[in-house]
Coordinates of C-alpha atoms and ligand atoms in Angstrom, one line a residue:
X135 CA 8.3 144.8 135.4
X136 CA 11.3 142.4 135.7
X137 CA 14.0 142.5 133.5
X138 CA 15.9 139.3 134.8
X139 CA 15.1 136.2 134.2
X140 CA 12.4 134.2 136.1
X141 CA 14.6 132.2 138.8
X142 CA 17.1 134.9 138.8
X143 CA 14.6 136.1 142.1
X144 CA 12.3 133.0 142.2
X145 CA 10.4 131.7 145.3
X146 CA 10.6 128.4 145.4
X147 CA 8.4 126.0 147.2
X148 CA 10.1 122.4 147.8
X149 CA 8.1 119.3 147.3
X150 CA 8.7 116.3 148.6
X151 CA 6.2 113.8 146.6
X152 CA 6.1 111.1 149.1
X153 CA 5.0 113.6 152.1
X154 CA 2.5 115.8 150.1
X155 CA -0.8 114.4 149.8
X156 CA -1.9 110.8 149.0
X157 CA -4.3 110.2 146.6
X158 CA -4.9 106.3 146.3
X159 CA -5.3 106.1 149.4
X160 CA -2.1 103.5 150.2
X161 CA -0.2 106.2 152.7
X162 CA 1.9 107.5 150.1
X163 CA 1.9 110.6 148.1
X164 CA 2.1 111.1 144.4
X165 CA 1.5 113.1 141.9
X166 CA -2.4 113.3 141.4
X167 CA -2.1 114.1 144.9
X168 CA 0.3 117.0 144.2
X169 CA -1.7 118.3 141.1
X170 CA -5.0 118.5 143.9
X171 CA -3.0 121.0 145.7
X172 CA -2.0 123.0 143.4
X173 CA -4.1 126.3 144.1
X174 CA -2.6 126.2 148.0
X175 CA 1.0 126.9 146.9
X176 CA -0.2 129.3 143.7
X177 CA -2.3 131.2 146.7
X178 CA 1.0 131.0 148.8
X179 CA 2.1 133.6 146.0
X180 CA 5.4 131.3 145.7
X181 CA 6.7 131.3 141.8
X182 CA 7.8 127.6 141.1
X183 CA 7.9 124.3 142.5
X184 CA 10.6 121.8 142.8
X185 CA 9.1 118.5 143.1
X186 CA 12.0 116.1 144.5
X187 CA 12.7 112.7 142.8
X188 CA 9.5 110.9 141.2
X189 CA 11.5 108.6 139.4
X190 CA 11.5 104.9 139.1
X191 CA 13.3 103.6 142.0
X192 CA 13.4 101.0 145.0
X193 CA 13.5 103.8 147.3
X194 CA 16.1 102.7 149.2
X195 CA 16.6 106.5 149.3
X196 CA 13.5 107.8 148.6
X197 CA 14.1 108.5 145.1
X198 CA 17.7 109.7 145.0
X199 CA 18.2 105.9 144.1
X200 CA 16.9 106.2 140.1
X201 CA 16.4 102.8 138.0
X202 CA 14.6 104.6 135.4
X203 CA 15.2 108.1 134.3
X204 CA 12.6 108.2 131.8
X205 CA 9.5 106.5 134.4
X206 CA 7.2 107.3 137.2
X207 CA 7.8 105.2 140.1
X208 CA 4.1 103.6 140.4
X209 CA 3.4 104.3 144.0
X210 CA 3.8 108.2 142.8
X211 CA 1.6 107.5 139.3
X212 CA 2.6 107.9 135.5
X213 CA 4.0 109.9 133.1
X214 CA 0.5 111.1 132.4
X215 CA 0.2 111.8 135.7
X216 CA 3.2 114.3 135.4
X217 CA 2.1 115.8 132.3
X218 CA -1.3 116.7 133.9
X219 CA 0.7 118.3 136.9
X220 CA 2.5 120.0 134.6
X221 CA -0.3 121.6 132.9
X222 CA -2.1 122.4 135.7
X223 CA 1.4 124.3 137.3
X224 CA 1.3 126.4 134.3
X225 CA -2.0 127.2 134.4
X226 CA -1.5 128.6 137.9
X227 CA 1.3 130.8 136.5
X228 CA 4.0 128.1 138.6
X229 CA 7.2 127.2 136.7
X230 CA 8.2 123.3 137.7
X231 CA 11.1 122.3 138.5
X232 CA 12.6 118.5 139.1
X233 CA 15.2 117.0 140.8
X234 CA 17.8 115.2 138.7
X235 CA 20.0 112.8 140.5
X236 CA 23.6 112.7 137.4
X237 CA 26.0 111.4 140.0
X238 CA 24.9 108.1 140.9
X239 CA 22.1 105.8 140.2
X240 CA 20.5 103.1 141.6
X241 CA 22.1 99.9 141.6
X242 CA 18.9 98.0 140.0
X243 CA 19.6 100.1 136.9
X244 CA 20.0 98.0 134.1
X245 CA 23.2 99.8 133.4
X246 CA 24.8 98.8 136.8
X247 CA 23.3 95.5 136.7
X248 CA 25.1 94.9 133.4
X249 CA 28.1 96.8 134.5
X250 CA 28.7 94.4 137.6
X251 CA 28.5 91.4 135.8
X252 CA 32.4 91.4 133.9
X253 CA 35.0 93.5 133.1
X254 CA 34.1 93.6 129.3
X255 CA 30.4 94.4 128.9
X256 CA 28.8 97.4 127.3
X257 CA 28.2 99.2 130.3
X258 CA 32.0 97.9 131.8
X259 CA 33.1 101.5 132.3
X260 CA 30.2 103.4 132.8
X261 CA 31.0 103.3 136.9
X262 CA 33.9 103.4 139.0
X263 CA 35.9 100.2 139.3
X264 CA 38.9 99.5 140.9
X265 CA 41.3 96.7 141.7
X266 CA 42.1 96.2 145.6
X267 CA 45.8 97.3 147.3
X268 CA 47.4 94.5 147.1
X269 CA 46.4 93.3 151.1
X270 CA 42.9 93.4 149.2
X271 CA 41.6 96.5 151.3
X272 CA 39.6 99.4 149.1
X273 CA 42.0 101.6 146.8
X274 CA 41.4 104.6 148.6
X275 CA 40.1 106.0 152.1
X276 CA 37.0 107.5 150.9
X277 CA 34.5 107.3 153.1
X278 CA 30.5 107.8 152.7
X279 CA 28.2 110.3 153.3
X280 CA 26.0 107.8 155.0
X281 CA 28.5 105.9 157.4
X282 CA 30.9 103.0 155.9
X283 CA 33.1 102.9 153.2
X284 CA 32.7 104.4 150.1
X285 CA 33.6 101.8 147.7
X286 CA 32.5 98.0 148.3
X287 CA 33.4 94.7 146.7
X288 CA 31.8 93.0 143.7
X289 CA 32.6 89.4 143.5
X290 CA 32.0 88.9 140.2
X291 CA 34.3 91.4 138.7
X292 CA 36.7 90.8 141.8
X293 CA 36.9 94.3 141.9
X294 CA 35.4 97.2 144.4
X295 CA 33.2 100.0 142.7
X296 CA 32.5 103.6 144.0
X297 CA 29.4 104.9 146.0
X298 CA 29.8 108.2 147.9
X299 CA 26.1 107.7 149.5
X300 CA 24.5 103.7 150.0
X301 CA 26.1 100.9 148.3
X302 CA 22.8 100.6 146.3
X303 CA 24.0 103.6 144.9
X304 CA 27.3 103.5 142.6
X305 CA 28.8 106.9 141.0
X306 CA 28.1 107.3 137.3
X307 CA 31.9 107.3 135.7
X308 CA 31.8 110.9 134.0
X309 CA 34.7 110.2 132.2
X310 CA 32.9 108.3 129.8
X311 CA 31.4 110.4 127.5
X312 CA 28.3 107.8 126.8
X313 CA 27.5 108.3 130.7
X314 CA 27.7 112.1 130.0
X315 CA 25.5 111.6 126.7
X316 CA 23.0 109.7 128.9
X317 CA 22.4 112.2 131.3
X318 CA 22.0 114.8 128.8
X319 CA 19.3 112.8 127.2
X320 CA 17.4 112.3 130.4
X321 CA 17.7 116.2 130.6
X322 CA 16.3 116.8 127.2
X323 CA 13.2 114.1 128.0
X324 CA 11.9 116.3 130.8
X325 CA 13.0 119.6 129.0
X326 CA 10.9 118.3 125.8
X327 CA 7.9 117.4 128.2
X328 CA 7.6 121.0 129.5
X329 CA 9.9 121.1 132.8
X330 CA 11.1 124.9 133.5
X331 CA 14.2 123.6 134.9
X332 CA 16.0 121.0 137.6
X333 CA 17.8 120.9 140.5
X334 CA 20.7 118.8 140.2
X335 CA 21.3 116.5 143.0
X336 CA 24.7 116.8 144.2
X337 CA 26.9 117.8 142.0
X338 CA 30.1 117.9 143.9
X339 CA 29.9 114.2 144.0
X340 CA 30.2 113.8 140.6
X341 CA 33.4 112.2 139.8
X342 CA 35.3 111.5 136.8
X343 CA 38.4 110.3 138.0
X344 CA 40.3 107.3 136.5
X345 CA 42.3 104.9 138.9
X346 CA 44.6 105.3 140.3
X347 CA 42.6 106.8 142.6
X348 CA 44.0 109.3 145.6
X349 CA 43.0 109.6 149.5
X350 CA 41.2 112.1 151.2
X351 CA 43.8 114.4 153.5
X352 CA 41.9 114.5 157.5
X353 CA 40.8 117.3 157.8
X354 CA 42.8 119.9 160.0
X355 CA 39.9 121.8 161.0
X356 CA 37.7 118.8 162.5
X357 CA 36.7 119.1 165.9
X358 CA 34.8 116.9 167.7
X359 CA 31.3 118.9 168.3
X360 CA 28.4 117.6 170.8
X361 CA 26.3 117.3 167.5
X362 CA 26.0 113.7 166.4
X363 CA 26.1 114.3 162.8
X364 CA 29.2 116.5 163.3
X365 CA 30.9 113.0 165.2
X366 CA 30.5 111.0 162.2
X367 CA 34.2 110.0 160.8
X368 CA 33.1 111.7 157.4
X369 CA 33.6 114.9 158.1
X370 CA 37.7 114.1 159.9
X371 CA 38.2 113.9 156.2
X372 CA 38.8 117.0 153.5
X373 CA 37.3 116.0 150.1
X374 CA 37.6 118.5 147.8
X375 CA 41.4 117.3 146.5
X376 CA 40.2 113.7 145.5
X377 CA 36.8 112.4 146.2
X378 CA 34.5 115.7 145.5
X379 CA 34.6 118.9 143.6
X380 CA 36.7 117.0 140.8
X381 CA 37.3 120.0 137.9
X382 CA 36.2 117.4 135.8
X383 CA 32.6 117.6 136.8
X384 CA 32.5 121.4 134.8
X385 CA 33.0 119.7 131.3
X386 CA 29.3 117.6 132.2
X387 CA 27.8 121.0 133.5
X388 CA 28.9 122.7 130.3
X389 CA 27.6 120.4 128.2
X390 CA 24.3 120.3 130.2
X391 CA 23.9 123.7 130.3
X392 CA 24.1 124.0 126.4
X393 CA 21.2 121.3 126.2
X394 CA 19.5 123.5 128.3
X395 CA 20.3 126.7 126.5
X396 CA 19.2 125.3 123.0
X397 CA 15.6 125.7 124.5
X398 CA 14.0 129.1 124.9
X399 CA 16.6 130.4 127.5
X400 CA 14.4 130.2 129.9
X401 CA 15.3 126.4 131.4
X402 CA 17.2 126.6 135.0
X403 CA 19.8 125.0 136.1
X404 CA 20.3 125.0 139.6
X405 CA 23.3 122.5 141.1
X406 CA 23.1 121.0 145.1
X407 CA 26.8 121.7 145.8
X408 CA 28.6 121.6 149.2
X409 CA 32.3 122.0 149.9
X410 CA 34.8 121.2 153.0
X411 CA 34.7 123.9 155.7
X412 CA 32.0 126.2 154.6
X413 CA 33.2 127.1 151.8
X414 CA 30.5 126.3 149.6
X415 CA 30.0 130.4 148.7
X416 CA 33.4 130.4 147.1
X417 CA 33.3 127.3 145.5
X418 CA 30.1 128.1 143.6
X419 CA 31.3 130.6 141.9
X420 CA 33.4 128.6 139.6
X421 CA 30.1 126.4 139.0
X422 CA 28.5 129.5 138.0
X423 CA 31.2 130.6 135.5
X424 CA 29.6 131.9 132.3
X425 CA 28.4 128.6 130.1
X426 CA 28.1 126.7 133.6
X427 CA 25.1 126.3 135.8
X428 CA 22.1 129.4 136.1
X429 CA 22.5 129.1 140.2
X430 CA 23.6 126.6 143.2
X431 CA 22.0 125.6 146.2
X432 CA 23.7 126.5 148.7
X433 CA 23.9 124.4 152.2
X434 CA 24.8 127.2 154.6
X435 CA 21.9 128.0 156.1
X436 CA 21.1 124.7 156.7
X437 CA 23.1 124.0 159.4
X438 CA 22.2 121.2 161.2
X439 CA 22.3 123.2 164.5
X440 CA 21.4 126.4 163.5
X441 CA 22.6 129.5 163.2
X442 CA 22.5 132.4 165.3
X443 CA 22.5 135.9 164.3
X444 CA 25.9 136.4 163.7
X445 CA 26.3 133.2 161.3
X446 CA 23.4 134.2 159.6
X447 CA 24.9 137.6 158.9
X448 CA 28.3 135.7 158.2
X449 CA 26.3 133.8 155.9
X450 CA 25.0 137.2 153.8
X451 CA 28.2 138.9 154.0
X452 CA 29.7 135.9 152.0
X453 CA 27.3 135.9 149.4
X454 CA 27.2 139.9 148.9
X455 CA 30.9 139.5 148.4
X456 CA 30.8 136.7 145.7
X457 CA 27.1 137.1 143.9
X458 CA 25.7 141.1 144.6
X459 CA 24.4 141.7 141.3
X460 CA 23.6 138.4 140.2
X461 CA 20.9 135.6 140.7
X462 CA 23.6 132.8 140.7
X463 CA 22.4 132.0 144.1
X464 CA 20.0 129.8 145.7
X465 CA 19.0 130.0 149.1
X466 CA 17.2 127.3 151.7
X467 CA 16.6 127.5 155.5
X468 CA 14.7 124.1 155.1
X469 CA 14.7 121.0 153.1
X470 CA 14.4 117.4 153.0
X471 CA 17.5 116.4 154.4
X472 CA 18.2 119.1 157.8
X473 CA 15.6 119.7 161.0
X474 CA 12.9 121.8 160.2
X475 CA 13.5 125.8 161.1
X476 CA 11.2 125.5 164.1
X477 CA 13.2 122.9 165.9
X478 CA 16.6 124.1 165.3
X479 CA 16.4 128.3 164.6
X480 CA 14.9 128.0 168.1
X481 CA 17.6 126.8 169.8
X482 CA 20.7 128.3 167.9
X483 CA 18.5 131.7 168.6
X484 CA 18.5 131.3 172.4
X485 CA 14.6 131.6 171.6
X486 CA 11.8 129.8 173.9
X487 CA 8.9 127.1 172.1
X488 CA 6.3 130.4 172.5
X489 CA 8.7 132.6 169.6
X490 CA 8.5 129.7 167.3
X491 CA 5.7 131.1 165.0
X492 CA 7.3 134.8 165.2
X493 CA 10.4 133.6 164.4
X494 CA 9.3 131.3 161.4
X495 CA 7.7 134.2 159.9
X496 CA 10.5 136.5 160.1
X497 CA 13.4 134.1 158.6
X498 CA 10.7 133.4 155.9
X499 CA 10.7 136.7 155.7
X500 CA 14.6 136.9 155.6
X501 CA 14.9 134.3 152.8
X502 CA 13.0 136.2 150.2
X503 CA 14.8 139.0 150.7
X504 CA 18.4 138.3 149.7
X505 CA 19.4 138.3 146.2
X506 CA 19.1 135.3 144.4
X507 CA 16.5 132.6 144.1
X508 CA 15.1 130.9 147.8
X509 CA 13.7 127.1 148.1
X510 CA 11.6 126.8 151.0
X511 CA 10.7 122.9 152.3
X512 CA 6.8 122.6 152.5
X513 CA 5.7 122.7 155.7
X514 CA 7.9 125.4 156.5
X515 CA 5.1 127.8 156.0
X516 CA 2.7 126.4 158.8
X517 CA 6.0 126.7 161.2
X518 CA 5.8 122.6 161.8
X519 CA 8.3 121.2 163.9
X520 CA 10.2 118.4 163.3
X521 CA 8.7 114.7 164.9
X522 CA 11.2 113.5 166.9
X523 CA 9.5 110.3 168.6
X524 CA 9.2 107.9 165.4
X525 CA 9.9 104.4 167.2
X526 CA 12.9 103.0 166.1
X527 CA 10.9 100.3 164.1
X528 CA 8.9 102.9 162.2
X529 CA 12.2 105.0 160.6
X530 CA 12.8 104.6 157.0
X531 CA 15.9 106.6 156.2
X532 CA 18.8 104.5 155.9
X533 CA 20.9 107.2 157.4
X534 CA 19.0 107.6 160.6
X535 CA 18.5 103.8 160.8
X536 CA 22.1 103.6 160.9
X537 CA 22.7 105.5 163.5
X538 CA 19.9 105.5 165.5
X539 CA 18.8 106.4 168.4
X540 CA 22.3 109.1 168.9
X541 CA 21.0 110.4 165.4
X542 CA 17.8 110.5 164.0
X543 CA 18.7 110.9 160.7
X544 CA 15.8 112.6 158.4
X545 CA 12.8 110.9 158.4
X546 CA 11.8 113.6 161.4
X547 CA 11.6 116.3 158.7
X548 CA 9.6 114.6 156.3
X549 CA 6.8 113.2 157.9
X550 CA 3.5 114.2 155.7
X551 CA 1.3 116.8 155.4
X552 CA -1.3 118.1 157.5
X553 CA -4.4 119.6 155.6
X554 CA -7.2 119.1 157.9
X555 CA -7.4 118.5 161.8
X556 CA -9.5 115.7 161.1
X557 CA -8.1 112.7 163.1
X558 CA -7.7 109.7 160.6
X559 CA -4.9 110.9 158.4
X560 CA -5.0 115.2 158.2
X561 CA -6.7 115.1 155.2
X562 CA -2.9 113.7 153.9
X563 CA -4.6 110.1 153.4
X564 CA -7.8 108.1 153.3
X565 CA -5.5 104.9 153.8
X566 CA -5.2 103.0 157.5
X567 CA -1.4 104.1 157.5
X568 CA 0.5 106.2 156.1
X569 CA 4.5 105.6 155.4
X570 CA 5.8 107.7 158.1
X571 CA 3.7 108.6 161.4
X572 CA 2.0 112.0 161.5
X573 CA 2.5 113.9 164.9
X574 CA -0.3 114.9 166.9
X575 CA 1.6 118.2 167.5
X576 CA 1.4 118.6 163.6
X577 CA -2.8 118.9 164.0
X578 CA -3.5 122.1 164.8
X579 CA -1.3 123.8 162.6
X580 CA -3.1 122.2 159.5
X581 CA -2.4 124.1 156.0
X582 CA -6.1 123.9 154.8
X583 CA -6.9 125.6 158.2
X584 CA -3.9 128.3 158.4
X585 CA -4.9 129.2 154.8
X586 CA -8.4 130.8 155.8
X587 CA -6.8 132.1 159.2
X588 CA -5.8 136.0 158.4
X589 CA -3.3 135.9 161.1
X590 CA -1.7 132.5 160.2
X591 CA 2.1 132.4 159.4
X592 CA 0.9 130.9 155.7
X593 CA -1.3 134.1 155.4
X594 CA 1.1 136.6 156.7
X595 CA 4.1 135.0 154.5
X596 CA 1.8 135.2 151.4
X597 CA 0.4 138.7 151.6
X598 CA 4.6 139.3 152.0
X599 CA 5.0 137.5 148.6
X600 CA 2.6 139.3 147.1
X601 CA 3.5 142.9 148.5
X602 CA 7.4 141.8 147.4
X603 CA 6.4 141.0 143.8
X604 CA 5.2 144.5 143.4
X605 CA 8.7 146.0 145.0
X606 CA 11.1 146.7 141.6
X607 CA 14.2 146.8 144.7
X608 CA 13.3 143.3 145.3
X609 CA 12.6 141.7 142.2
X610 CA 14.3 143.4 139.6
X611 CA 17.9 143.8 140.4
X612 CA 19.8 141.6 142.2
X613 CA 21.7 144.2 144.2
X614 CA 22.0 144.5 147.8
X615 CA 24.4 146.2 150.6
X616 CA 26.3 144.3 153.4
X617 CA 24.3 143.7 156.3
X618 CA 25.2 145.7 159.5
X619 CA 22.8 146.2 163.0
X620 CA 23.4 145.2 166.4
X621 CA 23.9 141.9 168.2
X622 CA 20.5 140.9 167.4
X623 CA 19.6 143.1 164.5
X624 CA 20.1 142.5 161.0
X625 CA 19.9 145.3 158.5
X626 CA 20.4 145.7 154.6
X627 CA 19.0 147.3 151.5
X628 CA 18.0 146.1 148.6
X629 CA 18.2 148.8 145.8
X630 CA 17.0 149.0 142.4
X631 CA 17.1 152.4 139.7
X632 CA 14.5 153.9 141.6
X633 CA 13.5 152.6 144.7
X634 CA 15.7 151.3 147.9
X635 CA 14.2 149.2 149.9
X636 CA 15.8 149.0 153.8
X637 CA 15.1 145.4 155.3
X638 CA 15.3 145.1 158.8
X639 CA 14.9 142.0 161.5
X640 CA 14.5 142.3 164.9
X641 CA 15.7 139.3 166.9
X642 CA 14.3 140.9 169.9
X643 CA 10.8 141.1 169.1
X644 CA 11.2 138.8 166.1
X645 CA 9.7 141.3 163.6
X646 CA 10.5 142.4 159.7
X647 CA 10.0 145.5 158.7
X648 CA 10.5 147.2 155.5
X649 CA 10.7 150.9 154.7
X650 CA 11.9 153.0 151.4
X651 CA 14.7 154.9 152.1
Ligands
NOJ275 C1 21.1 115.0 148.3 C2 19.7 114.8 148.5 O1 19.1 116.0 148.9 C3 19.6 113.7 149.6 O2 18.3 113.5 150.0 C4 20.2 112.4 149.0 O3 20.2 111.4 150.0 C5 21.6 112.6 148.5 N1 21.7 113.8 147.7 C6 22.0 111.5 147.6 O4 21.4 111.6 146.4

């Protein structure tokens, strides 16, 4: 029935490998496991995956940290083990998509570890070196996403290299063209093995610069908010003139996207991007210039606090403005790195713990029904809340550790699956532990369970899915109006040739309803 292209209105369901379903039985998930659950996300009536980083890596991010592009970190199994997933996604009728993390790799890549060692190796240019001011502090004042400095000192080159996220992290230099040729070929690897298309890991931090290197203006608009990830110095800083969003990061996304085209036109491209001040909306649009990427994720409605109903419609307005008409958007209330929906849509919502699974329902709803593609985090479709006790001793992302206990960091939205009530593991593990805790409060919303429970948020969502796949005004043109409705209301249509569908959420009594007009 669809004219546009596949993602141009996909449903996409996030996976995060490590949190899905263990199959060895040593607490951590992989990609057997993965490939065993297969027929509950096809059931969900979702249209791809995105599976988030598999790679080779010492996990010092959980994956975002790659030391081989081209290999399965062991604890998540083989290539083999991919290829099988793969097939068994397509037989399904699920496209796959993976994360690809161009920016920055780890720093047990071979091509940082020879990198570090002098100034005239092979791989000398391939990251972001700089000499020291001359009183020996870093060149610039670019600071990282993760707390710190962004650029830290190498002894053996006597020079500091760049990192926007954990020092075992340095940028890629995209000014060298053999980095850019790299990446590409990592692109065609998983394009030649059958991937339908990636998500690329933060593509505003790509940089390409060349030293001399400029600072960061502070940021006029910073204000010190009560939220503890707002407080940290990061965001006192405006990035988008030096150390993000650098023009040059379009000639790598033009290339890519030809590597991507020469397939069967049919291979997505979606780009993480965020900008200074909410403007993310505006800024993708360059990124989605014809011959640039299919889509971007966009971060605004993952607020870290929520939004309430007049963000959310803020939100909408934006992206009728800037994308009506197209699928060059990507949409996410949830993911790997924010608090799950349940925990913070309750409180930016002025709603009480008993609206939770109401709620959850209607802004899953609400995602699938604006233009553009949607990722939703698994999990998300049980309603689980985010597990905020994790002892201090048990936390494993670097961020939270950091700053611990003010801010949790992320570790309380990735905690792993629950299948089964049963009170080992959930059905997520036959192992003794598992590599983050699983919450007691996660039991009785188990996906195995909710799956064969008619009135379950997963069963509600999913006969949604599948009522909204038969609706040409939601899935085959990408055009919708401006919101409007009251203080809690909010109202829009989407229209095709011949049907218009209204689309209209209740943040009284939490309900959707839809009705041709
Ligand atoms: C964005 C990813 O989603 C996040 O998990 C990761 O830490 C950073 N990029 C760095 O790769």
């Amino acid at each position: 029935m669809s004219e546009l292209k596949w993602w141009e209105t996909a449903t996409i369901y996030q996976i995060y490998p490590r949190s899905f379903q263990d199959s060895n039985g040593d607490g951590i998930g992989d990609l057997p496991g993965i490939s065993s659950r297969l027929e509950y996300i096809a059931n969900l009536g979702v249209d791809a995956v995105w599976i988030s980083p598999f790679y080779k890596s010492p996990q010092n991010d959980f994956g975002y940290d790659v030391s081989d592009y081209y290999e399965v970190n062991p604890e998540y199994g083989s290539l083999a083990d991919f290829d099988n997933l793969l097939l068994g996604a397509h037989k399904l009728g699920l496209k796959v998509m993976i994360d690809i993390v161009p920016a920055h790799c780890s720093s047990e890549h071979p091509w940082f570890i020879e990198s570090r060692k002098s100034k005239e190796n092979d791989k000398a240019d391939w990251f972001h070196w700089a000499d020291p001011l001359p009183d020996g502090t870093a060149p610039t004042n670019w600071l990282s996403f993760f707390g710190g400095r962004a650029w830290t000192w190498e002894p053996r080159r006597q020079q500091y290299y760049l990192h926007n996220f954990l020092p075992s992290q340095p940028n890629l230099n995209f000014a060298n063209k053999q980095v850019r040729h790299a990446l590409k070929d990592v692109a065609k690897f998983w394009f030649d093995r059958g991937v339908d298309g990636f998500r690329l890991d933060a593509v505003h931090t790509i940089n390409a610069d060349r030293p001399p290197y400029i600072d960061n203006l502070p940021n006029p608009h910073y204000k010190v908010g009560p939220f503890p990830k707002d407080q940290q110095p990061f965001f006192r800083q405006l990035h988008d003139t030096a150390q993000l969003n650098q023009p040059a990061i379009q000639e790598f996304i033009q290339e890519l996207r030809l590597v991507a085209d020469a397939y069967d036109g049919n291979r997505f491209l979606m780009g993480e991007l965020d900008s200074d001040n909410d403007n993310a909306i505006e800024v993708s649009k360059n990124f989605t210039a014809s011959g640039r990427l299919h889509s971007t994720y966009n971060f605004d409605f993952l607020e870290w606090k929520g939004l309430d109903v007049s963000g959310i419609k803020a939100v909408i307005n934006k992206a009728v403005d800037e994308f009506n008409g197209t699928g060059n958007i990507s949409f996410a209330f949830s993911n790997h790195d924010v608090p799950r929906v349940a925990t913070r849509q309750l409180t930016a919502l002025k709603l009480h713990k008993g609206q939770a699974e109401a709620m959850q329902l209607m802004l899953l709803k609400l995602s699938v029904s604006l233009i553009g593609s949607t990722c939703i985090f698994q999990g998300e479709e049980l309603g689980l809340e985010d597990v905020q006790d994790i002892p201090i001793d048990e936390m494993k992302d670097p961020w939270g550790i950091e700053f611990a206990p003010e801010f949790l960091g992320r570790d309380t939205c990735r905690t792993p699956m629950v299948w089964d009530s049963t009170e080992s593991h959930c059905g997520f593990s036959t192992g003794n532990k598992t590599w983050l805790p699983i919450s007691r409060n996660h039991f009785k919303m188990a996906a195995l369970e909710a799956a064969n429970k008619p009135k379950s948020i997963y069963c509600q969502f999913s006969e949604f899915l599948k009522w909204r796949k038969k609706q040409p005004a939601m899935i085959s043109a990408n055009d919708m109006t401006k919101p409007w409705g009251g203080e809690r209301e909010i109202i829009f249509e989407r229209r095709a040739d011949k049907q218009n569908i209204r689309c209209m959420f209740d943040f009284y009594t939490l309900t959707a309803e839809f009705k041709e007009v």
